[in-house]
Amino acid sequence: MSSDFISTPLQFLKGVGPRKAADLKRAGLVTVEDLLYRLPFRYEDRSRMQPIASLRPGQKAAVLGEVTSANLAVTRRRGFKIFHAVVSDASGAIRCTWMNQPYLADVLKPHLQIVVFGDVKLDSSGLHFLNAEFEVVSDDLLRLHMGRIVPFYERAGTVTPNMQRKLVRTALDLLPQDIADPLPAVVRERQQLVPRREAIEHTHFPPNEASVDSLNRFRTPAQRRLIFEEFFLFQVGHAWRRHAASAELKPHVVVVDDRVRASAAKILPFKLTPGQRTSVKEIVDDLRRPQPMHRLLQGDVGAGKTIVALLAAIVAMENGLQVAFMAPTEILAGQHYGTIARLLSQSRFRVDLLTGSTPELRKHTLSAHIERGSTNLIVGTHALVQEKVKFHKLGLVVIDEQHRFGVAQRASLRAKGLRPDVLLMTATPIPRTLALTDYSELDVSQIPDLPPGRKPIRTWVKPESRRDEVYQLIRDQLDAGRQAYVIYPLVEESEKIDLKSATAMADHLQVEVFPAYRVALLHGRMKQEAKDRVMHAFAAGQIHILVSTTVVEVGMDVPNASIMVVEHAERFGLSQLHQLRGRVGRGQWDSHCVLLYQAPWTDDARERLKAIAATTDGFAIAERDLELRGPGDFFGTRQSGLPRLRTGDLVRDRDVMEVAHGEARGLVEGGGLTPELQEFVEHRWEKQFGLIEVG
Ligand code: ADP
Ligand code: MG
């Protein structure tokens, strides 16, 4: 066999005919490598079969014996069937019982040799196995399936776990000792990695002294090595593209001198927090570099990202460049416009707002201003750069509350011949592991601290039956001069129903509960002007209770609002609840967030509400959310920048990703990319990780 045996199609393996090859292919297994990198998902220690006579209640055990009797009993409960078998070895016999699996009568016939694996239970008639796992043992399987630590594979279509176990053994027996290793020797040594060949062998067929516990946690050196390999290859692709992008140059130069600094200092309404100061410095350093900035600014809700972006904007504008400031919703764009226009009112810079609902005529006028360069800073929704707007000299794009600056936006900028600095801002803390996958090519700045004087938010989880107390809590706040949010979920499938209940609730609160206060409704289906009117009235304190769907989730800033009630809190995701809660606690008062849930709640919902009540640390919440939901759901439908992985798990193996990221960047930036890796990155990376081109 040549050294590229590993890329041989599986159909050339002994025992794989055309039909089996087709089955394997359907399960995504085409080459020997595909097979070898489809790792066992769990392991069982069958290295020691226990004599039946030595079994003790409560232990987990494997026994090998002969089926000496078997019968299927039908219970009085209609249709409920119990299959009994007795398994005997030289030392004794034990009962085995399986509930509601009548087909076992055809499988476990007397005289068969079987391995039974499971918990040993004790009942009034003695020891037995209940619903234990079992395998019928034939001679040629003996070597693989018992008397050792046995790997278990997820069933893949018609490819059974046993079949895979056998195939893997066949392939391993043919796999040359000196297979090529994609990992550079320096990395292998530094990380003390097991050789590739050994890692593959020991991941599938661990030596008997391996710890089954470590194996099941994917912590053995062999498993870690294969996971590292995958993560490293993934990170090398990112590092390489990041490196390649740094060859691009901006069409403009930015200088920061005393005049620029003075101009920025003049608009500053408060003292920056240390986190803000560091972020500003990192961003401004980027602006001065010849390569376009591609930076993510992370800071929890209320951390004060807007001012950081605005300071960057001043630097750009002082250098004669235009700035586009984009928000995900018109409400937010309007709010940013208000804030920025106010802060820049004493400056010589002109700020405009352009959104989907800007009247046509006004749009034309604005477009002319932007094209001529008389508008210095334009605030809009994310569609801004995609619209037909032509910029005079676009230098900086700020994108608020969006996780990623998509392929489409980037392409449309390039199409306009633009290569601006890009600053993304997000308040959804991105767990480090995901930051290392989806955002691996970005630089990241963090604002870990909140501005001084913020009062902690008290979070209450209450059942529907305590609604009256909740109303009292709202009333206390309103009587003290504060304002309240009442949030309704808006799930797409039941949008109409939810809208109805939100509307009904607004009426109910107004007429029956809080007749002395003003209640208003805000939802996504309202006309823009109507939304604006409500928002402004709430911000101005003319509305006391805002009943809203989740449109307020991002960015709204009304410091006088000190209480939020989330209806049907059990329906919200963890990060979403965190975002919502961030709408209160923005002023100098103690704030409350009440999560009202409707019983019965699921275990998941209970976990979520418990987690959100336990902490206000956005990063802790994001990590927990990632654990509860898994990486795919974490971003919901908003993103799809996650790699297709075959050995590693983004949550379980996050520490490995961290190390792989560092090694890959170090290698690429240090010019150490081997020709093999170069070839991989250019021609096979995309296919292996199944990503759409990021940025
Ligand atoms: P976010 O990071 O959620 O976008 P904002 O930029 O909206 O936060 O800021 C939240 C509030 O905190 C605003 O009212 C802002 O004026 C205020 N703020 C921001 N930074 C500071 C600071 N360093 N000192 C005092 N208040 C600040
Ligand atoms: Mg914000």
XYZ file of C-alpha atoms and ligand atoms in Angstrom:
723
model
C 0.000 0.000 0.000
C 1.276 3.451 -0.808
C 1.370 6.182 1.770
C -1.812 7.709 0.451
C -3.761 4.658 1.447
C -5.632 7.034 3.696
C -7.273 8.715 0.713
C -8.256 5.428 -0.894
C -11.982 5.044 -1.527
C -13.571 2.664 0.943
C -14.863 0.368 -1.760
C -11.319 -0.955 -2.165
C -11.333 -2.277 1.378
C -11.847 -5.972 1.749
C -15.450 -6.680 2.642
C -16.838 -3.497 1.126
C -18.837 -4.287 -1.979
C -20.608 -1.745 -4.161
C -23.699 -1.860 -1.981
C -21.905 -1.266 1.243
C -19.820 1.434 -0.418
C -23.028 3.163 -1.428
C -24.359 2.895 2.132
C -21.132 4.325 3.475
C -21.203 7.115 0.975
C -24.708 8.027 2.008
C -23.394 8.338 5.537
C -20.706 10.699 4.275
C -17.915 8.132 4.361
C -16.057 7.952 1.076
C -12.383 7.503 1.829
C -10.434 5.604 4.434
C -9.727 8.949 6.077
C -13.444 9.694 6.384
C -13.866 6.408 8.167
C -10.908 6.857 10.487
C -11.920 10.388 11.431
C -15.410 9.365 12.360
C -14.616 8.806 15.998
C -16.406 6.637 18.522
C -18.865 8.690 20.527
C -18.432 6.564 23.622
C -16.462 3.662 25.029
C -17.165 0.760 27.295
C -14.753 -1.197 29.353
C -15.267 -4.788 28.439
C -11.724 -5.719 29.172
C -12.816 -7.505 32.237
C -15.811 -9.765 31.931
C -17.063 -10.435 35.379
C -17.946 -13.880 36.608
C -21.703 -13.803 37.176
C -21.317 -15.140 40.717
C -19.272 -12.075 41.653
C -21.864 -9.467 40.629
C -23.022 -7.012 43.272
C -26.145 -4.858 43.190
C -25.587 -1.296 42.026
C -22.449 -1.958 40.001
C -22.003 -1.529 36.266
C -20.755 -4.751 34.826
C -20.189 -6.776 31.699
C -20.676 -10.512 31.651
C -20.168 -13.091 28.948
C -22.418 -16.096 28.988
C -24.831 -18.346 27.217
C -28.542 -17.724 26.915
C -29.958 -20.697 28.761
C -33.614 -19.795 28.617
C -35.747 -17.078 27.073
C -39.407 -16.221 27.063
C -41.723 -13.393 26.184
C -44.403 -12.565 28.745
C -47.464 -10.461 28.096
C -48.622 -8.516 31.115
C -52.148 -7.728 32.129
C -51.633 -4.160 31.058
C -52.829 -4.416 27.498
C -50.043 -4.993 25.010
C -47.212 -4.524 27.484
C -44.568 -7.151 26.872
C -41.610 -8.249 28.924
C -38.793 -10.351 27.561
C -36.927 -12.521 30.062
C -33.709 -14.380 29.468
C -31.339 -16.190 31.735
C -27.646 -15.897 30.973
C -25.200 -18.358 32.505
C -21.456 -18.670 32.718
C -19.282 -21.159 34.538
C -19.834 -19.369 37.848
C -23.581 -18.874 37.856
C -26.645 -17.420 36.152
C -28.489 -14.116 36.107
C -31.872 -12.917 34.916
C -32.046 -10.291 32.217
C -35.239 -8.375 31.567
C -36.179 -6.092 28.723
C -39.375 -4.081 28.725
C -41.428 -3.707 25.604
C -38.887 -5.079 23.164
C -40.772 -8.177 21.984
C -38.524 -8.562 18.932
C -35.796 -9.763 21.276
C -37.547 -13.126 21.257
C -36.221 -13.506 17.722
C -32.743 -12.258 18.545
C -31.796 -13.790 21.870
C -32.346 -17.486 21.340
C -31.094 -20.152 23.722
C -27.485 -21.356 23.232
C -26.266 -18.052 21.876
C -23.177 -16.552 23.462
C -23.844 -12.954 24.463
C -22.191 -10.099 26.281
C -24.513 -8.225 28.591
C -23.529 -4.821 29.835
C -25.417 -2.640 32.280
C -26.387 -1.897 35.863
C -26.836 -4.825 38.184
C -30.142 -4.426 40.027
C -31.621 -6.138 43.011
C -35.319 -6.908 43.458
C -37.328 -9.323 45.614
C -36.307 -12.257 43.467
C -32.609 -11.444 43.356
C -30.077 -9.880 41.008
C -30.902 -9.015 37.443
C -30.073 -6.763 34.511
C -32.851 -4.455 33.398
C -32.861 -3.198 29.808
C -29.147 -3.863 29.630
C -27.132 -3.525 26.456
C -26.132 -6.723 24.857
C -24.310 -8.092 21.901
C -24.477 -11.473 20.345
C -20.958 -12.767 20.101
C -19.633 -14.759 17.223
C -16.081 -16.061 17.160
C -14.648 -13.666 14.631
C -16.077 -10.710 16.476
C -14.708 -11.711 19.799
C -11.392 -9.994 19.319
C -13.004 -6.634 18.552
C -16.128 -6.480 20.537
C -15.115 -7.736 23.905
C -12.242 -8.443 26.200
C -11.132 -4.872 25.685
C -12.246 -1.265 25.837
C -14.809 -1.228 23.085
C -15.573 1.797 20.880
C -19.161 2.682 20.064
C -20.078 4.513 16.918
C -23.182 6.453 16.194
C -25.267 4.539 13.713
C -25.024 6.200 10.299
C -27.868 5.188 8.015
C -27.440 1.530 7.186
C -23.914 1.493 8.569
C -24.303 -0.236 11.909
C -21.958 0.433 14.807
C -20.623 -3.114 14.602
C -19.992 -2.828 10.929
C -18.041 0.353 11.448
C -16.014 -1.236 14.200
C -15.012 -4.039 11.876
C -14.251 -1.742 8.962
C -12.116 0.499 11.100
C -10.122 -2.499 12.245
C -9.604 -3.621 8.655
C -8.496 -0.136 7.626
C -6.172 0.237 10.589
C -4.524 -3.081 9.805
C -3.708 -1.752 6.346
C -2.724 1.747 7.413
C 1.043 2.239 6.947
C 3.099 3.095 9.989
C 4.577 6.224 8.459
C 1.497 8.148 7.327
C 2.031 11.813 6.525
C 1.249 14.282 9.287
C -0.272 17.645 8.395
C 0.959 19.164 11.639
C 4.379 20.824 11.429
C 6.989 19.207 13.618
C 7.528 22.355 15.707
C 3.876 22.447 16.654
C 3.814 18.742 17.374
C 6.742 19.061 19.679
C 5.589 22.174 21.447
C 2.175 20.692 22.118
C 3.636 17.266 22.883
C 1.266 15.582 20.499
C 0.996 11.854 19.989
C 2.051 10.776 16.459
C -0.889 10.739 14.062
C -0.854 7.016 13.375
C -0.862 6.170 17.056
C -3.561 8.724 17.787
C -5.890 7.164 15.236
C -5.225 3.638 16.478
C -5.691 4.488 20.136
C -8.780 6.571 19.581
C -10.563 3.659 17.959
C -9.003 0.831 19.904
C -7.622 2.195 23.140
C -5.008 0.196 24.964
C -6.450 -1.620 27.945
C -4.757 0.630 30.448
C -6.522 3.728 29.050
C -9.067 5.351 31.320
C -12.599 4.813 30.076
C -13.609 7.912 31.922
C -11.042 10.034 30.081
C -12.052 8.410 26.821
C -15.678 9.278 27.369
C -14.706 12.853 28.110
C -12.501 12.938 24.991
C -9.517 13.755 27.084
C -7.007 11.064 26.193
C -3.824 12.189 24.440
C -4.880 10.277 21.332
C -8.279 11.945 21.090
C -6.907 15.389 21.926
C -4.331 15.025 19.208
C -6.965 14.330 16.539
C -9.163 17.165 17.773
C -6.199 19.510 17.835
C -5.338 18.496 14.293
C -8.797 19.414 13.060
C -8.958 22.712 14.952
C -5.477 23.644 13.860
C -6.260 23.059 10.198
C -9.391 25.147 10.631
C -7.478 27.958 12.315
C -4.704 27.903 9.750
C -7.268 28.806 7.101
C -8.444 31.784 9.136
C -4.954 32.890 9.997
C -3.935 32.695 6.393
C -6.819 34.797 5.163
C -6.287 37.310 7.880
C -2.680 37.492 6.837
C -3.589 37.811 3.170
C -6.064 40.589 3.957
C -3.327 42.566 5.651
C -1.748 43.005 2.234
C -4.722 45.175 1.243
C -4.180 48.858 1.682
C -6.584 51.632 2.494
C -6.853 54.407 -0.061
C -6.422 57.015 2.652
C -4.117 57.923 5.503
C -5.259 58.857 8.982
C -3.162 61.016 11.251
C -3.837 61.767 14.876
C -2.307 64.975 16.134
C -3.132 67.416 18.913
C -5.814 69.092 16.847
C -7.619 65.771 16.355
C -7.228 64.894 19.998
C -8.619 68.249 21.082
C -11.571 67.869 18.759
C -12.386 64.486 20.295
C -11.929 65.724 23.849
C -14.351 68.552 23.202
C -17.345 66.300 22.590
C -16.637 63.952 25.460
C -19.501 64.306 27.951
C -17.951 62.175 30.679
C -14.769 60.464 31.749
C -14.174 57.225 29.886
C -13.993 53.971 31.786
C -10.654 52.135 31.574
C -12.210 49.605 29.175
C -13.477 52.371 26.929
C -10.104 54.070 26.960
C -8.250 50.900 25.969
C -10.759 50.212 23.215
C -10.483 53.722 21.825
C -6.730 53.370 21.751
C -6.859 50.025 19.949
C -9.308 51.361 17.410
C -7.406 54.563 16.766
C -4.188 52.576 16.330
C -6.006 50.547 13.696
C -7.236 53.673 11.949
C -3.672 54.883 11.586
C -2.481 51.641 10.042
C -2.319 51.349 6.264
C -4.458 48.168 6.290
C -8.233 48.399 6.739
C -9.436 47.768 10.255
C -11.689 44.795 10.840
C -12.438 44.945 14.511
C -15.143 43.743 16.835
C -15.957 45.846 19.870
C -17.561 43.769 22.567
C -19.121 45.262 25.619
C -22.076 44.272 27.675
C -25.321 46.198 27.396
C -24.784 49.663 28.775
C -20.998 49.409 28.701
C -20.855 52.531 26.564
C -19.879 51.402 23.084
C -21.525 54.312 21.307
C -19.130 56.938 22.586
C -16.151 54.752 21.700
C -17.380 54.499 18.125
C -18.106 58.186 18.033
C -14.566 59.061 19.093
C -13.275 56.902 16.266
C -15.688 58.725 13.985
C -14.263 62.090 15.029
C -10.765 60.922 14.173
C -11.945 59.811 10.735
C -13.889 63.023 10.109
C -11.031 65.217 11.232
C -9.056 63.462 8.521
C -11.613 64.456 5.921
C -13.274 61.058 5.810
C -16.936 60.153 5.972
C -18.439 57.787 8.492
C -21.398 55.454 8.080
C -23.010 54.444 11.356
C -25.428 51.558 10.987
C -27.960 50.026 13.337
C -30.169 46.961 12.966
C -33.508 48.727 13.363
C -34.925 52.100 12.471
C -35.714 52.768 16.111
C -32.097 52.274 17.021
C -30.826 54.240 14.071
C -33.100 57.072 15.151
C -31.813 56.883 18.672
C -28.179 56.883 17.600
C -28.888 59.803 15.348
C -30.361 61.711 18.296
C -27.401 60.963 20.548
C -24.756 61.682 17.955
C -26.388 64.829 16.601
C -26.588 66.156 20.156
C -22.951 65.379 20.932
C -21.770 66.865 17.650
C -24.020 69.911 17.732
C -21.119 72.173 18.703
C -18.786 70.657 16.116
C -18.416 71.547 12.462
C -19.550 68.098 11.350
C -22.854 67.484 9.703
C -24.832 64.429 10.784
C -27.781 62.990 8.832
C -30.218 60.125 9.206
C -31.148 57.958 6.265
C -33.422 54.951 6.686
C -35.983 53.018 4.715
C -38.725 55.356 5.827
C -36.970 58.565 4.878
C -39.267 60.239 2.296
C -38.061 59.896 -1.290
C -37.403 63.566 -1.814
C -35.377 63.816 1.359
C -33.460 60.729 0.307
C -32.453 62.439 -2.911
C -31.249 65.502 -1.089
C -29.331 63.438 1.427
C -27.767 61.293 -1.258
C -26.497 64.426 -2.925
C -24.988 65.624 0.351
C -23.317 62.299 0.939
C -21.954 62.159 -2.573
C -20.631 65.687 -2.364
C -19.120 65.031 1.023
C -21.053 67.706 2.867
C -22.564 65.048 5.111
C -19.770 63.891 7.371
C -21.556 61.231 9.337
C -24.567 59.333 8.097
C -26.637 57.206 10.445
C -28.824 54.486 8.986
C -29.896 50.883 9.095
C -27.720 48.015 7.986
C -28.982 48.443 4.454
C -27.172 51.762 4.226
C -24.070 50.590 2.440
C -26.078 48.377 0.151
C -28.327 51.119 -1.067
C -27.454 53.188 -4.060
C -25.795 55.785 -1.896
C -22.463 56.964 -3.250
C -19.954 58.245 -0.782
C -17.521 61.023 -1.362
C -14.817 59.533 0.815
C -16.011 56.771 3.086
C -13.384 56.055 5.714
C -15.131 54.277 8.544
C -18.143 51.998 8.815
C -19.553 51.384 12.271
C -22.030 48.549 12.563
C -23.950 48.333 15.789
C -25.457 45.205 17.285
C -24.668 42.918 14.445
C -22.468 39.937 14.892
C -20.914 39.939 11.590
C -20.301 42.126 8.672
C -21.552 39.806 6.011
C -20.163 38.766 2.729
C -22.846 40.723 0.903
C -22.112 44.032 2.595
C -18.419 43.647 2.049
C -18.853 42.808 -1.592
C -21.073 45.804 -2.120
C -18.504 48.067 -0.523
C -15.746 46.659 -2.688
C -17.956 47.067 -5.726
C -18.056 50.740 -4.904
C -14.289 50.744 -4.777
C -14.306 51.244 -1.024
C -12.027 49.757 1.558
C -13.070 51.468 4.737
C -12.147 50.649 8.268
C -14.888 48.506 9.765
C -15.895 48.486 13.409
C -18.483 45.959 14.518
C -20.124 46.377 17.879
C -21.999 43.788 19.810
C -23.554 43.522 23.216
C -24.216 39.835 22.828
C -21.059 38.642 24.429
C -19.628 36.041 22.185
C -18.220 33.111 24.050
C -14.545 32.842 23.421
C -14.815 29.586 21.478
C -17.268 31.047 19.039
C -15.248 34.197 18.776
C -12.414 31.948 17.707
C -14.445 30.300 15.000
C -16.820 32.785 13.497
C -14.630 35.774 14.182
C -11.243 34.277 13.972
C -10.179 36.798 11.370
C -11.292 39.773 13.412
C -9.426 41.689 16.028
C -11.381 42.060 19.217
C -11.607 44.891 21.709
C -13.458 44.495 24.954
C -15.084 46.852 27.389
C -15.190 44.698 30.484
C -16.393 47.415 32.865
C -19.583 49.429 33.179
C -19.691 53.201 33.660
C -19.617 54.168 37.321
C -22.748 54.589 39.390
C -24.764 51.807 37.808
C -27.070 50.138 40.277
C -27.396 46.375 40.133
C -30.608 45.010 38.693
C -32.638 42.690 40.904
C -34.044 39.786 38.967
C -37.138 37.929 40.106
C -38.521 34.728 38.663
C -42.236 34.511 39.387
C -45.051 32.218 38.374
C -48.120 33.594 36.711
C -50.049 33.098 39.957
C -48.066 35.897 41.598
C -49.046 38.470 39.001
C -50.646 40.743 41.596
C -47.388 41.166 43.464
C -45.738 42.050 40.195
C -48.285 44.770 39.540
C -47.609 46.135 42.979
C -43.910 46.249 42.199
C -44.640 48.194 39.017
C -46.920 50.550 40.881
C -44.229 51.301 43.465
C -41.837 52.247 40.685
C -44.359 54.395 38.832
C -45.376 56.170 42.037
C -41.716 56.988 42.583
C -41.603 58.623 39.171
C -40.044 55.769 37.202
C -41.216 54.007 34.036
C -41.815 50.373 33.161
C -41.442 47.953 30.259
C -43.731 44.966 29.829
C -42.303 42.617 27.218
C -44.155 40.076 25.144
C -42.543 37.341 23.113
C -43.166 37.421 19.430
C -42.617 34.015 17.979
C -43.022 33.975 14.283
C -45.443 31.089 13.941
C -47.884 32.579 16.372
C -47.225 36.191 15.612
C -50.887 37.061 15.355
C -51.866 35.447 18.625
C -49.018 37.081 20.459
C -49.807 40.404 18.983
C -53.351 39.997 20.161
C -52.272 39.169 23.667
C -49.848 42.080 23.743
C -52.630 44.387 22.581
C -55.069 42.933 25.078
C -52.518 43.298 27.841
C -51.907 46.935 26.997
C -55.654 47.594 27.207
C -56.009 45.634 30.395
C -53.146 47.454 32.089
C -54.446 50.814 30.995
C -58.101 50.362 31.849
C -58.112 48.026 34.806
C -54.746 48.116 36.516
C -53.085 51.466 35.985
C -55.828 53.910 34.974
C -53.858 56.805 36.461
C -50.838 56.177 34.197
C -50.343 56.187 30.477
C -49.810 52.841 28.786
C -48.714 52.428 25.165
C -48.044 49.546 22.816
C -45.033 49.050 20.575
C -44.596 46.229 18.107
C -42.766 45.416 14.920
C -45.794 45.646 12.672
C -46.489 49.254 13.428
C -45.691 51.914 10.870
C -42.361 53.556 11.411
C -43.863 56.924 12.309
C -46.133 55.321 14.876
C -43.184 53.490 16.387
C -41.154 56.654 16.508
C -43.959 58.542 18.157
C -44.325 55.943 20.884
C -40.589 55.686 21.424
C -40.134 59.392 21.703
C -43.041 59.733 24.074
C -41.600 56.976 26.253
C -38.141 58.500 26.192
C -39.673 61.854 27.129
C -41.512 60.330 30.063
C -44.984 60.981 28.652
C -45.705 57.274 28.553
C -45.285 55.397 31.810
C -45.688 51.789 30.801
C -44.454 50.551 27.460
C -45.964 47.225 26.467
C -43.724 45.944 23.745
C -42.712 42.963 21.739
C -39.011 42.259 21.563
C -38.339 45.206 19.245
C -36.869 46.927 22.278
C -34.354 44.166 22.644
C -31.409 45.965 21.222
C -29.934 49.219 22.253
C -32.856 51.240 23.614
C -31.717 53.704 26.207
C -34.286 55.217 28.569
C -32.513 55.650 31.910
C -35.691 56.516 33.813
C -37.163 53.059 33.126
C -36.422 51.035 36.228
C -38.598 47.969 35.945
C -39.138 45.395 33.259
C -41.636 42.576 33.314
C -41.060 39.813 30.802
C -44.222 37.865 30.060
C -43.785 34.215 29.103
C -40.178 34.424 30.111
C -39.955 30.680 29.623
C -40.107 31.214 25.892
C -37.027 33.400 25.646
C -33.442 32.391 25.103
C -30.873 33.209 27.714
C -28.939 35.788 25.745
C -32.150 37.410 24.656
C -33.321 37.765 28.243
C -30.000 39.309 29.068
C -30.375 41.825 26.263
C -33.867 42.677 27.384
C -32.870 43.108 30.975
C -30.173 45.509 29.876
C -32.893 48.040 29.046
C -33.268 48.767 32.757
C -30.591 49.625 35.290
C -29.407 52.472 33.086
C -30.115 55.274 35.500
C -29.245 56.121 39.059
C -32.069 54.047 40.579
C -32.386 50.502 41.784
C -33.928 48.450 39.033
C -35.986 45.311 38.778
C -36.486 42.671 36.165
C -39.376 40.296 36.715
C -39.489 37.106 34.702
C -43.051 35.849 34.703
C -43.426 32.290 33.601
C -46.395 30.184 32.771
C -46.410 26.670 34.191
C -45.624 24.040 33.218
C -42.113 24.970 32.264
C -39.607 22.633 30.741
C -36.336 21.715 32.408
C -34.573 23.851 29.853
C -36.693 26.849 30.676
C -36.065 26.364 34.375
C -32.319 26.198 33.728
C -32.420 29.355 31.683
C -34.397 31.372 34.190
C -32.238 30.129 37.014
C -29.114 31.144 35.140
C -30.374 34.598 34.268
C -31.458 35.260 37.837
C -28.092 34.140 39.158
C -25.876 36.628 37.362
C -25.804 39.824 35.344
C -22.418 39.008 33.853
C -23.068 38.874 30.138
C -20.089 36.668 29.427
C -21.064 34.101 32.013
C -24.564 34.111 30.558
C -23.308 33.677 27.027
C -21.148 30.732 28.036
C -24.081 29.126 29.795
C -26.315 29.790 26.824
C -23.817 28.119 24.570
C -23.743 25.082 26.841
C -27.508 24.858 27.048
C -28.209 25.382 23.407
C -25.141 24.213 21.565
C -23.238 26.323 19.075
C -25.670 25.869 16.209
C -28.572 27.404 18.057
C -26.593 29.980 19.912
C -26.630 32.320 17.002
C -30.034 31.130 15.892
C -30.791 31.759 12.279
C -28.753 34.884 12.238
C -25.448 33.261 11.454
C -23.978 30.265 9.870
C -20.296 30.808 10.265
C -19.711 27.633 12.188
C -17.383 25.029 10.790
C -18.437 21.513 10.003
C -16.396 19.463 12.415
C -15.856 15.733 12.461
C -13.803 15.129 15.568
C -14.000 18.195 17.780
C -16.846 19.820 19.624
C -16.857 23.582 20.002
C -18.209 23.496 23.522
C -16.533 20.422 24.907
C -13.150 21.148 23.384
C -13.015 24.893 23.694
C -9.626 24.824 25.376
C -8.178 22.942 22.422
C -9.543 25.555 20.039
C -7.818 28.240 22.017
C -4.442 26.558 21.724
C -4.944 25.682 18.057
C -5.802 29.297 17.327
C -2.586 30.526 18.922
C -0.425 27.969 17.163
C -1.998 28.599 13.766
C -1.649 32.360 13.979
C 1.904 32.063 15.199
C 2.833 29.755 12.362
C 1.227 31.803 9.604
C 2.429 35.188 10.809
C 5.896 33.790 11.307
C 5.917 32.644 7.686
C 6.106 28.987 8.673
C 3.269 27.658 6.547
C 4.443 24.398 4.960
C 3.732 23.754 1.264
C 1.287 21.006 2.286
C -0.621 23.342 4.577
C -0.578 26.050 1.941
C -2.083 23.625 -0.533
C -4.674 22.542 2.024
C -5.731 26.075 2.826
C -6.024 27.071 -0.805
C -7.751 24.055 -2.193
C -9.304 21.883 0.468
C -10.071 24.049 3.495
C -13.359 25.351 2.174
C -14.611 21.912 1.331
C -13.581 20.286 4.566
C -15.094 22.867 6.886
C -18.124 23.629 4.767
C -18.071 27.336 5.434
C -19.281 30.076 3.296
C -16.562 32.621 2.713
C -16.400 34.814 5.776
C -15.783 38.476 5.078
P -24.049 50.230 24.833
O -22.664 49.725 25.024
O -25.060 49.288 25.366
O -24.322 50.648 23.419
P -24.394 53.005 25.343
O -23.317 53.468 24.454
O -25.789 53.161 24.868
O -24.163 51.517 25.773
O -24.207 53.706 26.757
C -25.111 53.472 27.797
C -25.286 54.710 28.636
O -24.133 54.930 29.417
C -25.506 55.950 27.838
O -26.515 56.702 28.465
C -24.158 56.647 27.882
O -24.287 58.033 27.778
C -23.645 56.256 29.241
N -22.187 56.192 29.348
C -21.356 55.585 28.477
N -20.079 55.679 28.880
C -20.096 56.352 30.043
C -19.081 56.792 30.966
N -17.790 56.528 30.762
N -19.480 57.466 32.062
C -20.778 57.728 32.276
N -21.770 57.366 31.450
C -21.456 56.689 30.349
Mg -25.623 50.296 21.969
